[in-house]
Structure formats: structure tokens, C-alpha cells
Tab-separated table of C-alpha atoms and ligand atoms in Angstrom:
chain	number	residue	atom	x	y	z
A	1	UNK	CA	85.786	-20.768	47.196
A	2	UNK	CA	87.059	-20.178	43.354
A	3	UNK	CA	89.712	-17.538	43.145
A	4	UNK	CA	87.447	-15.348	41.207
A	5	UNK	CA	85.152	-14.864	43.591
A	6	UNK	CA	86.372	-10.935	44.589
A	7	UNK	CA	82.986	-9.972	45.662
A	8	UNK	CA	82.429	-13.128	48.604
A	9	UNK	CA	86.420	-12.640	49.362
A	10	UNK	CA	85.352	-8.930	50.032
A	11	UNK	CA	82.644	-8.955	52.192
A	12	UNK	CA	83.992	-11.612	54.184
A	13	UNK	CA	86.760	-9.710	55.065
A	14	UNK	CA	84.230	-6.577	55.363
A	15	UNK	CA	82.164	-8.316	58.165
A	16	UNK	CA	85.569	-10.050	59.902
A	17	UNK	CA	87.053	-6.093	60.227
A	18	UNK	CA	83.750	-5.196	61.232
A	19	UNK	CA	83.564	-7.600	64.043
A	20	UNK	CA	86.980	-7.038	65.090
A	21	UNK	CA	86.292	-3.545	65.657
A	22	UNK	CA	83.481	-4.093	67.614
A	23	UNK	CA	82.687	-7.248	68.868
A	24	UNK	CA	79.752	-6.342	70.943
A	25	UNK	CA	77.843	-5.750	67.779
A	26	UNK	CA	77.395	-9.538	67.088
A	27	UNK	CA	79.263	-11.611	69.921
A	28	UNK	CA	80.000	-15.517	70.382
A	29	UNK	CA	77.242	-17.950	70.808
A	30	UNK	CA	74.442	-15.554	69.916
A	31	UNK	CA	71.126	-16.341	68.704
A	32	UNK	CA	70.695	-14.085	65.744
A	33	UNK	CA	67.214	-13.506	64.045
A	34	UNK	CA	68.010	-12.294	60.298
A	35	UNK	CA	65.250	-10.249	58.656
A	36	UNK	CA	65.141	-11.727	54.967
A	37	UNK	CA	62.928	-9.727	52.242
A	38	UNK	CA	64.431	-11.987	49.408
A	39	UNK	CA	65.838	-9.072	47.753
A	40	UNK	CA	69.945	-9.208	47.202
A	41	UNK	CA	70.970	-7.407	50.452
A	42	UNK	CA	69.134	-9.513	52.635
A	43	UNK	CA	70.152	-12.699	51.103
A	44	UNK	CA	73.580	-11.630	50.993
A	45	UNK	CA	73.716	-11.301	54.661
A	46	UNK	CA	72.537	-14.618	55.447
A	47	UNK	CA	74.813	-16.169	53.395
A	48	UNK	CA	77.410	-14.285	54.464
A	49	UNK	CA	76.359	-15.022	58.003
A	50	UNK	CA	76.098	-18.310	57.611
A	51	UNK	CA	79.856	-18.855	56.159
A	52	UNK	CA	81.416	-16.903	58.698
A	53	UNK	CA	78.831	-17.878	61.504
A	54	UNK	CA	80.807	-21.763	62.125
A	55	UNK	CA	83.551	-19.987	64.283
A	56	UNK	CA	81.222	-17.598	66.122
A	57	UNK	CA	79.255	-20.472	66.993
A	58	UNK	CA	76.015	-18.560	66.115
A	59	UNK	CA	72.568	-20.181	65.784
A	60	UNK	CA	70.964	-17.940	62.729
A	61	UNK	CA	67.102	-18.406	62.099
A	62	UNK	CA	65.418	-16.574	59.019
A	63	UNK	CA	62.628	-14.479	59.557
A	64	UNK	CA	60.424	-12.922	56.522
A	65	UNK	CA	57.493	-10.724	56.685
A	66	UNK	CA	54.744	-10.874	54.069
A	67	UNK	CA	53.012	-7.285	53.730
A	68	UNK	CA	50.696	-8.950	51.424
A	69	UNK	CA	51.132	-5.681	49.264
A	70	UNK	CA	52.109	-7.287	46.109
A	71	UNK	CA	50.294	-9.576	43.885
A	72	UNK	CA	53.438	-11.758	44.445
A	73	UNK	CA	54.290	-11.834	48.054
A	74	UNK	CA	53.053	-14.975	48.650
A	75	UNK	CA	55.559	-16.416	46.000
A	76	UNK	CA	58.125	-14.499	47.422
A	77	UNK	CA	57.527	-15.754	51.148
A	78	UNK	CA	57.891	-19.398	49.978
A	79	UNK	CA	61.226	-18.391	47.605
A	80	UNK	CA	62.814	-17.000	51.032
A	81	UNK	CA	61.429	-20.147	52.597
A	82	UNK	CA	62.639	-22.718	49.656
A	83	UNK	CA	66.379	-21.257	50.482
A	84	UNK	CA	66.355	-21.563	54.229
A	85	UNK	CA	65.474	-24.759	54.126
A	86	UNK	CA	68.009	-25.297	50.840
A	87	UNK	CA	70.486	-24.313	53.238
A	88	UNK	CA	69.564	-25.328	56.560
A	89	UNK	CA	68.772	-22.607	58.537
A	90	UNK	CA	65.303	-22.550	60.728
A	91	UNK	CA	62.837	-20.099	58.961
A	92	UNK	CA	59.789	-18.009	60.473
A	93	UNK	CA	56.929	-15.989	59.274
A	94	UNK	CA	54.478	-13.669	59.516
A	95	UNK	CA	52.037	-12.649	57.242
A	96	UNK	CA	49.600	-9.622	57.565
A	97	UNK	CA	46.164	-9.742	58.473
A	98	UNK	CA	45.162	-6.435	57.978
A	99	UNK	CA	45.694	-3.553	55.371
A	100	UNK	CA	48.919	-1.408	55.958
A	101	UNK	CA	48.025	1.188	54.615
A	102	UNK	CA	50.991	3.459	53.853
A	103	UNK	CA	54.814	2.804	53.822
A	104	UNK	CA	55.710	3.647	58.109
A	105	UNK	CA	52.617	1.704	58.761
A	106	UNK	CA	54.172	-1.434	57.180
A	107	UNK	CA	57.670	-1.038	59.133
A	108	UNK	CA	56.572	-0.128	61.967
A	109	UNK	CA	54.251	-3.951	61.349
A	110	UNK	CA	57.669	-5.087	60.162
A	111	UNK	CA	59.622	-4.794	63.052
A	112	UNK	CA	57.297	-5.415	65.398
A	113	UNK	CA	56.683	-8.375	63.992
A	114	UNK	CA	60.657	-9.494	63.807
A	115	UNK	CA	60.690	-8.407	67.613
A	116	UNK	CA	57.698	-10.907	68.239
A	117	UNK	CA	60.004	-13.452	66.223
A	118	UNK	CA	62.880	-12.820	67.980
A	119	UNK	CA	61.509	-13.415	71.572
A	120	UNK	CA	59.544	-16.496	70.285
A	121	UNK	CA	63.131	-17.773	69.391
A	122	UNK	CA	65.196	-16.759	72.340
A	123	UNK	CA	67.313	-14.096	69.553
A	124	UNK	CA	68.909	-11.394	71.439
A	125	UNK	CA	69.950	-9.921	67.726
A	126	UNK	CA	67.844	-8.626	64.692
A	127	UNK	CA	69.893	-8.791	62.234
A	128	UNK	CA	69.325	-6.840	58.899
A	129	UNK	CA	70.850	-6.015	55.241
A	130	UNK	CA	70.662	-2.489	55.318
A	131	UNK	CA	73.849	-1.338	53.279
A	132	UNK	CA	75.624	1.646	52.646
A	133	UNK	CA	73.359	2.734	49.652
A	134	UNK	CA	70.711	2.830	52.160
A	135	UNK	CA	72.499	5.128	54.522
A	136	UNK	CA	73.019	7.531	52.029
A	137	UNK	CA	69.735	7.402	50.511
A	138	UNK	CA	68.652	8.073	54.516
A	139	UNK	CA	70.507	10.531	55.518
A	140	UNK	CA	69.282	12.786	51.954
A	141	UNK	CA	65.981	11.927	52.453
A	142	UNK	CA	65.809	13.182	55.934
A	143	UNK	CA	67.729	15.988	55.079
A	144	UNK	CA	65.419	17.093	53.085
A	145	UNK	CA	62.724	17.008	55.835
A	146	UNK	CA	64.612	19.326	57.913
A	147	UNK	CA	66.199	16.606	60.411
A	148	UNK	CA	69.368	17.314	62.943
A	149	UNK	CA	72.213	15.377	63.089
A	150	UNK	CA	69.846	12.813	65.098
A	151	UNK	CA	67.663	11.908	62.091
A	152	UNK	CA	70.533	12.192	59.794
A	153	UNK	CA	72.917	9.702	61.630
A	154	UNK	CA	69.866	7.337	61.892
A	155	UNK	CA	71.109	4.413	60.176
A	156	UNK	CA	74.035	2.979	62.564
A	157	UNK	CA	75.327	-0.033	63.371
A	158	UNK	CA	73.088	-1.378	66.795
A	159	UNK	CA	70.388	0.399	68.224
A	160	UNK	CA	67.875	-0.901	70.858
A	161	UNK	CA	64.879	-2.576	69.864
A	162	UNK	CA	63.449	-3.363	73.394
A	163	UNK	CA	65.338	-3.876	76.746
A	164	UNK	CA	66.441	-7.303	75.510
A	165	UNK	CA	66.792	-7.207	71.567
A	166	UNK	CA	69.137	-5.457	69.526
A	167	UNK	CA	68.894	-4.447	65.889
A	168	UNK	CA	72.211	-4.811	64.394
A	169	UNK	CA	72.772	-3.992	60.733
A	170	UNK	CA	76.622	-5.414	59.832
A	171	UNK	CA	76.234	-4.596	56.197
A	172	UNK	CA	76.436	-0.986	56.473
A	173	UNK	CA	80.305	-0.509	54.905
A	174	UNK	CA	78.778	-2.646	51.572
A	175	UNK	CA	77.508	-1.027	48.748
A	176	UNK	CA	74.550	-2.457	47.050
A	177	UNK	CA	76.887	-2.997	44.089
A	178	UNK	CA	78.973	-5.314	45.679
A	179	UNK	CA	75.641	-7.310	47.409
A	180	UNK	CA	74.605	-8.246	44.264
A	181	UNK	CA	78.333	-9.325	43.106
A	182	UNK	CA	77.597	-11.892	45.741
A	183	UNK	CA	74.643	-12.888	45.130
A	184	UNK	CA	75.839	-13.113	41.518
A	185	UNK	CA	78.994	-15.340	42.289
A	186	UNK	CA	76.945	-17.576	45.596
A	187	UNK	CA	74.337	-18.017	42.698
A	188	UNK	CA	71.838	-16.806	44.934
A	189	UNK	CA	68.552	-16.586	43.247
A	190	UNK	CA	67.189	-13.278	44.442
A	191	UNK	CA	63.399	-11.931	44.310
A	192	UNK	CA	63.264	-8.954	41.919
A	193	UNK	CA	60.445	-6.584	43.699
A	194	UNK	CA	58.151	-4.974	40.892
A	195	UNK	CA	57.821	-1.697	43.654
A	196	UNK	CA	61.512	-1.324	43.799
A	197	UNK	CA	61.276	0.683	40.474
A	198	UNK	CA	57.494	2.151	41.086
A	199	UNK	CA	58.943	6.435	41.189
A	200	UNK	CA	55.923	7.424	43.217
A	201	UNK	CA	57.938	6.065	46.078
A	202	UNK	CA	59.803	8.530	46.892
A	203	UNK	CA	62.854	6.941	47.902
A	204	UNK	CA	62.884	4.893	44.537
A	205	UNK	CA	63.063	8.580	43.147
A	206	UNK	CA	66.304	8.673	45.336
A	207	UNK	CA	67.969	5.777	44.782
A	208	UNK	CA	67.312	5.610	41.116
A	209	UNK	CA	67.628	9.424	39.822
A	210	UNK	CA	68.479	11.591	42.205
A	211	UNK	CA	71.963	9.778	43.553
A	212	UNK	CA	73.186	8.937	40.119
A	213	UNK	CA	72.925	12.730	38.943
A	214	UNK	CA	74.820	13.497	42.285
A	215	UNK	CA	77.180	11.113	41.484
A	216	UNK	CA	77.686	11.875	37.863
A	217	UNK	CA	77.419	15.938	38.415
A	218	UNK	CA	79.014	16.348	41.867
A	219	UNK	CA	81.426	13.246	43.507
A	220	UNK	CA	81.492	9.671	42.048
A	221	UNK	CA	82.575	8.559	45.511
A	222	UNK	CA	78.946	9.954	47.229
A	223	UNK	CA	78.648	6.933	49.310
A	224	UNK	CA	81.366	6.666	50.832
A	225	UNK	CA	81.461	10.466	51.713
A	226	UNK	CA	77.639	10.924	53.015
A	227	UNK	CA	78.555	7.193	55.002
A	228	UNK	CA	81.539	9.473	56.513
A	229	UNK	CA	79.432	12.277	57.771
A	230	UNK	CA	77.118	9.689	59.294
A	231	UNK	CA	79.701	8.285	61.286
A	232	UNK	CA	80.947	11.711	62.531
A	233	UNK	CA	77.473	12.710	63.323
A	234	UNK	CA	76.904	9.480	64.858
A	235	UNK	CA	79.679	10.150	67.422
A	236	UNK	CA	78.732	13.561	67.865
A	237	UNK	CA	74.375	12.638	68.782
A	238	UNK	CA	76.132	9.906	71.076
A	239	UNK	CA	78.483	12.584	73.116
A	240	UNK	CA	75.409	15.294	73.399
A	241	UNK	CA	72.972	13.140	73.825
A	242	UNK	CA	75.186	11.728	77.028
A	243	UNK	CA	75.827	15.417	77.928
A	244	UNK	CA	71.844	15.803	78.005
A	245	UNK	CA	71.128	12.955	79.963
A	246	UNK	CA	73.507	13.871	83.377
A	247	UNK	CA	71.256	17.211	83.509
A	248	UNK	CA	68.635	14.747	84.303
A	249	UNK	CA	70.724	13.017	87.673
A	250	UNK	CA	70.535	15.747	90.596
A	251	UNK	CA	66.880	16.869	91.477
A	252	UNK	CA	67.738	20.049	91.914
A	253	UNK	CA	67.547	20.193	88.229
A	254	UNK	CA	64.268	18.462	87.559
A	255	UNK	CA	61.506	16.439	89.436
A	256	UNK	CA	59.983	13.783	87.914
A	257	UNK	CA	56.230	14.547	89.699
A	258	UNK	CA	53.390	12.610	87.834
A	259	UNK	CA	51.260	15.211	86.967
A	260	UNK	CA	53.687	18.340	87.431
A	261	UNK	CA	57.209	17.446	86.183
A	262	UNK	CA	59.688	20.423	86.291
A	263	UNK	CA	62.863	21.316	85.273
A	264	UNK	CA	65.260	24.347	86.789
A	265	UNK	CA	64.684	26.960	84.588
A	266	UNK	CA	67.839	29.035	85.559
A	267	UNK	CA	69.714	25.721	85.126
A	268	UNK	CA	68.864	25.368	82.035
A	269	UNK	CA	69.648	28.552	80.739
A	270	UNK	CA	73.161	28.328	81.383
A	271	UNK	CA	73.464	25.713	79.135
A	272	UNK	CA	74.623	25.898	75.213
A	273	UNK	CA	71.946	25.605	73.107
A	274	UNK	CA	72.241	22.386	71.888
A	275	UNK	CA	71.971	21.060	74.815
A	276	UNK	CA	68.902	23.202	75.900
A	277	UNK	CA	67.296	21.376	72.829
A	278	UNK	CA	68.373	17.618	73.349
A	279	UNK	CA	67.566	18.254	77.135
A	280	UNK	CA	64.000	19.817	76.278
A	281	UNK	CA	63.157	17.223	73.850
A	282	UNK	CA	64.316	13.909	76.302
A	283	UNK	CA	62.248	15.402	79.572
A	284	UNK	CA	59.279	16.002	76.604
A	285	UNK	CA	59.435	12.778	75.031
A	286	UNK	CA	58.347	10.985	78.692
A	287	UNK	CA	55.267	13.177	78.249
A	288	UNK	CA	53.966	13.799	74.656
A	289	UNK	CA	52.146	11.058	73.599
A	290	UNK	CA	53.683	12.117	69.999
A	291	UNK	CA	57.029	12.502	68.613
A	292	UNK	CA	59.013	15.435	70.392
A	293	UNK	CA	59.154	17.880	67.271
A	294	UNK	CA	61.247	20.901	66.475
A	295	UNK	CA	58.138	23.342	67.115
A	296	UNK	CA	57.509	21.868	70.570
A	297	UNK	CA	60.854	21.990	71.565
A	298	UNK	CA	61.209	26.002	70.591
A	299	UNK	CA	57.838	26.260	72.050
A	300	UNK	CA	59.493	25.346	75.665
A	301	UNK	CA	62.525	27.017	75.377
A	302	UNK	CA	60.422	30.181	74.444
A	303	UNK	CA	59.673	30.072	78.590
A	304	UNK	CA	63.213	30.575	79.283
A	305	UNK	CA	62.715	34.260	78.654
A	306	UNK	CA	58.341	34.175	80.010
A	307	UNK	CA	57.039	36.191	82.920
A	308	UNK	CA	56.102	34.054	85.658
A	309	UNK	CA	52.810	32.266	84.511
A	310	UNK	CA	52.266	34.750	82.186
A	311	UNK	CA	52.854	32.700	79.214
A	312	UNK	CA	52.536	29.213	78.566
A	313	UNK	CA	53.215	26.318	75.994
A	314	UNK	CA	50.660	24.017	75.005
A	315	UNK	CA	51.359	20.816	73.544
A	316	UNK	CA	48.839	17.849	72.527
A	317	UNK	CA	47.462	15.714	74.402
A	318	UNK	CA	45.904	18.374	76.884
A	319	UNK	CA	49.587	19.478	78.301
A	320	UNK	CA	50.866	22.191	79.070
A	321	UNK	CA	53.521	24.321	80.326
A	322	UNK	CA	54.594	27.347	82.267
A	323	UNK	CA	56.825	29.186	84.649
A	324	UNK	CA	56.815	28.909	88.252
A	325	UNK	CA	59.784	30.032	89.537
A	326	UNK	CA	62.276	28.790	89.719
A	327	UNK	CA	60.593	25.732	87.612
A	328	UNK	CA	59.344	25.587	83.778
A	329	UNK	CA	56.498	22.974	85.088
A	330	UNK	CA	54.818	20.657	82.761
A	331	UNK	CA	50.872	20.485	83.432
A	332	UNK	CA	49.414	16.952	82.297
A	333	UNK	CA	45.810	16.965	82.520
B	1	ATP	N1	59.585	-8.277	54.256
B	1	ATP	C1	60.656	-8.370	55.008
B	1	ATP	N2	60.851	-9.433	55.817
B	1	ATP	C2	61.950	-9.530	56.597
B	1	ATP	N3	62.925	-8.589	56.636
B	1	ATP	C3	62.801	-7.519	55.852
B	1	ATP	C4	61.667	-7.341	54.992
B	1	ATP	N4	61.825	-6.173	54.332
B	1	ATP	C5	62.987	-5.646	54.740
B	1	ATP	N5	63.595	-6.436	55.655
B	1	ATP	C6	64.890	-6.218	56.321
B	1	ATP	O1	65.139	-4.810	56.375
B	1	ATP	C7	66.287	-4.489	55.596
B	1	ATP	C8	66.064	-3.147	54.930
B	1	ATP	O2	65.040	-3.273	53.999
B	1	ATP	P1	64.427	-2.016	53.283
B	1	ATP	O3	65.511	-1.069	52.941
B	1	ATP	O4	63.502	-2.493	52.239
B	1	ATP	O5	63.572	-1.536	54.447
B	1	ATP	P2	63.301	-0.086	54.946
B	1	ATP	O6	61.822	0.022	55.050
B	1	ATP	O7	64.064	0.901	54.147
B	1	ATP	O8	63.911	-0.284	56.374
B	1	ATP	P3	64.178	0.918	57.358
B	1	ATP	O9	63.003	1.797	57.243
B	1	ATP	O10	64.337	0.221	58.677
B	1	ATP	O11	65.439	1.580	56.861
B	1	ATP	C9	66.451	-5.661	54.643
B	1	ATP	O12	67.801	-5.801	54.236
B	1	ATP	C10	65.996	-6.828	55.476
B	1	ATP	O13	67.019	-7.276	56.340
């Protein structure tokens, strides 16, 4: 490695401290499936994976997803291709078949496409570039549509795909600055994406206008701070949502009946708040056939103070609740 090369010498040593403090993230021997757009964070992981793969004995296989949104994604499907094979890793597709038509219809295609990948390759890990820069931009865009600390933590380290596959995202102390210092000194030869600068997106709007005002106008160091109260919020979801969760272990506190679920009503009014919420919303989400929203949520709690049967909550999906004491019970037609 030439002596100049600050931006390789600093990641490395990113990812190493990374791994050292937690080791579970990405362990020995693992198969890892890295999701590679072409763009410079991707690439920069795989690289970076590969160099400092040798000693982790890891077996790394590229995986790319074609949208076929872009006039050019064919072209940029074989460029990924051209440098897995340049540099010996095993590379996968998948290419679209039908029209996605907006911008969660093509991620949610995405990953279930890298999960079909992954189990066709025996990869317990997904691995992806998502840096710091996109925490930031995450946690201000969901902000902004009125998330709690859930949707604002959302970018972390390992969640759960399915039972068996991890996403991992090892990138996320790196700022997109120092990806492309990488990429610059690996002589990586990245994809430029024409939508990357298209403003009706609004998360282009984000990244390109909105975060350098709030960095020139309010704290050059925004990244790192908004990346901070990620983290804490991170910790704090993790301990509530745990809290939540052992309201759900003695059945004097809820019965999990198919087509009349309940939960203690006087139980859970002795509890704080939050936890009212983040127990509401888990014992909901096993029901709605939708996302457990804020409205739904308030709607059930509303019962904590209802007459018996007197008042109920309706959700969609033909389901219901009311009070039958000493139960809120959930009616699913
Ligand atoms: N077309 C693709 N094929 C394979 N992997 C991809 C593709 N697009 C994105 N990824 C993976 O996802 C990471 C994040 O990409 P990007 O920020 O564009 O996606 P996103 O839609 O914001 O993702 P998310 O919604 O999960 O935050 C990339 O670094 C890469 O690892």
C-alpha cells in the first residue's frame, strides 16, 4: 500500500475497530453476500472487504440488482460484473421483470431479491455500503415525517432480514467523503448514477441542499452529531422495546386467541406511556395486515379510559376492538 494512501489506511482501521467492538456483526468463516450498486460506497466496501477478508477467512460473493430504471442499467450491471470478475470474487444478478413503479417499491424488490441471493448462496450476511451520510440523511428525512426514536434510529449496524440472514451495514462510521477517497486512491472506477442529482427525489434534495446549508449555517460537524443521536436512540428503542416484550410472557397479561386476542387492560394502565405505546403497537402488528401507525396505536389506548363495550376501535382489515373487562379484546373478522 503507498504511504499516501490516508483514505484505504483509514477505513481499514475503521472496519478492524469496528469488528473488534463487535464481532458478531461479521464473524470468522462467514459467507457474506455484498449488495454492489456500482456507485463509490458500495464498491468501497467490497474492496475493503476483500483486503481485510484473508484473515477472517470470509467467502464474499457480489450481488447487483438491475431496476431497469435507467437508460443505463444494463451498462452498469456488466461494469459491477467486469470488476468482480477483475478481482475474483463470484458475482450474482437479478434483473427486473416488471415495472417498479415508485422508489419503496424498488427496495422492497431490492432486498428481496439480495435475500433470494443470499439463500441461493448459503450467505448468512447481507452486507451493504450504507455510510454515515446516509444515516444522517435518514434520520432528517424521517424526522420530518413525524417518526419516534424507532424510525429515527433506523439505520444501525445488523438487523434481521429473515430467521437466517442478517443485514449488516459495517460502513456506517465512514463518511461518503472518505468512500470516494478510496475509491480515488484503489482506482476504482465507479458508476456515476444520472438520478443521484435528479432534485425531484427527495432525498437528493437532502443530501445535496438541505445538509450543506445545515452544515454551513448551523454545525460543520452534522454527521457526526445526528450519527451520535442515532446511536443513543438506538440503545434506548433496544432497552424499551425489551421492556415491551416481557409484558407479553405471563398470560395473565394477554392471550394470544386466534380470533379474540386480549390484553389486561388494568395491566396495562399501570404502565408509563411509552411503554403502553411500544406494547400496543407489537400485540397490533401480529394483527394489522398494515403497518402499526401512530393513529392506531392512540386509537387503542383511547380504550384504556372506554365504558365496557361502549366504545370501540376499528382498524383495517375488518378488526376491531373493545373492552370486556378486564380485557381490551381484539375482534378479527
Ligand atoms: N442496485 C443495487 N444492487 C445491489 N445493491 C444495492 C443496489 N442499490 C443499493 N444497494 C446496496 O444498498 C446500499 C444503500 O444504497 P442506497 O442508499 O442507494 O439505497 P437506499 O434505497 O437508500 O437503501 P435503504 O433504503 O435500505 O437505506 C448500497 O451501498 C448497496 O450496498
Amino acid at each position: 500500500m503507498k504511504s499516501n494512501h490516508r483514505f484505504t489506511k483509514l477505513l481499514r482501521a475503521n472496519l478492524n475497530a469496528v469488528l473488534r467492538s463487535q464481532p458478531e456483526i461479521l464473524p470468522k468463516n462467514a459467507s457474506l453476500l455484498v449488495g454492489v450498486s456500482g456507485g463509490q460506497d458500495s464498491l468501497c466496501l467490497a474492496k475493503l472487504l476483500q483486503m481485510q477478508g484473508t484473515k477472517l477467512n470470509w467467502k464474499l460473493t457480489i450481488a447487483h440488482c438491475d431496476h431497469q430504471w435507467r437508460s443505463d442499467s444494463r451498462a452498469n450491471a456488466e461494469h459491477v460484473e467486469r470488476i468482480a470478475k477483475e478481482w475474483g470474487i463470484a458475482f450474482c444478478l437479478r434483473t427486473a421483470e416488471s415495472l417498479l413503479t415508485s422508489e419503496a417499491e424498488a427496495r422492497q424488490w431490492r432486498y428481496a431479491m439480495l435475500v433470494e441471493m443470499a439463500n441461493n448462496h448459503n450467505c448468512a450476511y447481507v452486507v451493504t455500503g450504507h455510510t454515515r451520510s446516509d444515516r444522517v440523511e435518514t434520520l432528517l428525512y424521517n424526522l420530518m415525517r413525524g417518526s419516534g426514536a424507532d424510525g429515527l434510529a433506523s439505520l444501525t449496524w445488523m438487523r434481521s432480514l429473515t430467521d437466517e440472514i442478517k443485514l449488516v451495514r459495517p460502513l456506517l462510521n465512514v463518511s461518503r467523503h472518505e468512500t470516494l477517497g478510496f475509491c480515488h486512491e484503489q482506482q476504482i472506477p465507479i458508476w456515476e448514477d444520472s438520478t443521484n442529482q435528479n432534485l425531484d427525489y427527495r432525498r437528493n434534495r437532502l443530501r445535496l441542499e438541505t445538509i450543506p446549508y445545515l452544515q454551513e449555517h448551523f454545525n460543520p460537524q452534522l454527521e457526526m452529531a445526528i450519527a451520535q443521536t442515532s446511536e443513543l436512540l438506538h440503545s434506548d428503542v433496544i432497552y424499551l422495546e425489551s421492556q415491551a416484550r416481557s409484558f407479553f410472557v405471563d398470560n395473565m397479561t394477554v392471550l394470544w386467541d386466534d380470533h379474540a386476542p386480549r390484553l389486561n387492560r388494568q395491566r396495562l394502565q399501570e404502565q408509563p406511556l411509552a411503554l403502553q405505546r411500544r406494547i400496543v403497537r407489537q400485540f397490533l402488528s401480529r394483527y394489522l395486515v398494515h403497518q402499526v401507525n401512530f393513529e392506531d396505536i392512540e386509537r387503542f389506548l383511547d380504550l384504556l379510559m372506554a365504558q365496557n363495550r361502549s366504545q370501540s376501535a376499528p382498524f383495517k382489515g375488518n378488526i376491531s376492538a373493545f373492552v370486556e373487562h378486564p380485557w381490551i379484546v381484539l375482534h378479527i373478522c
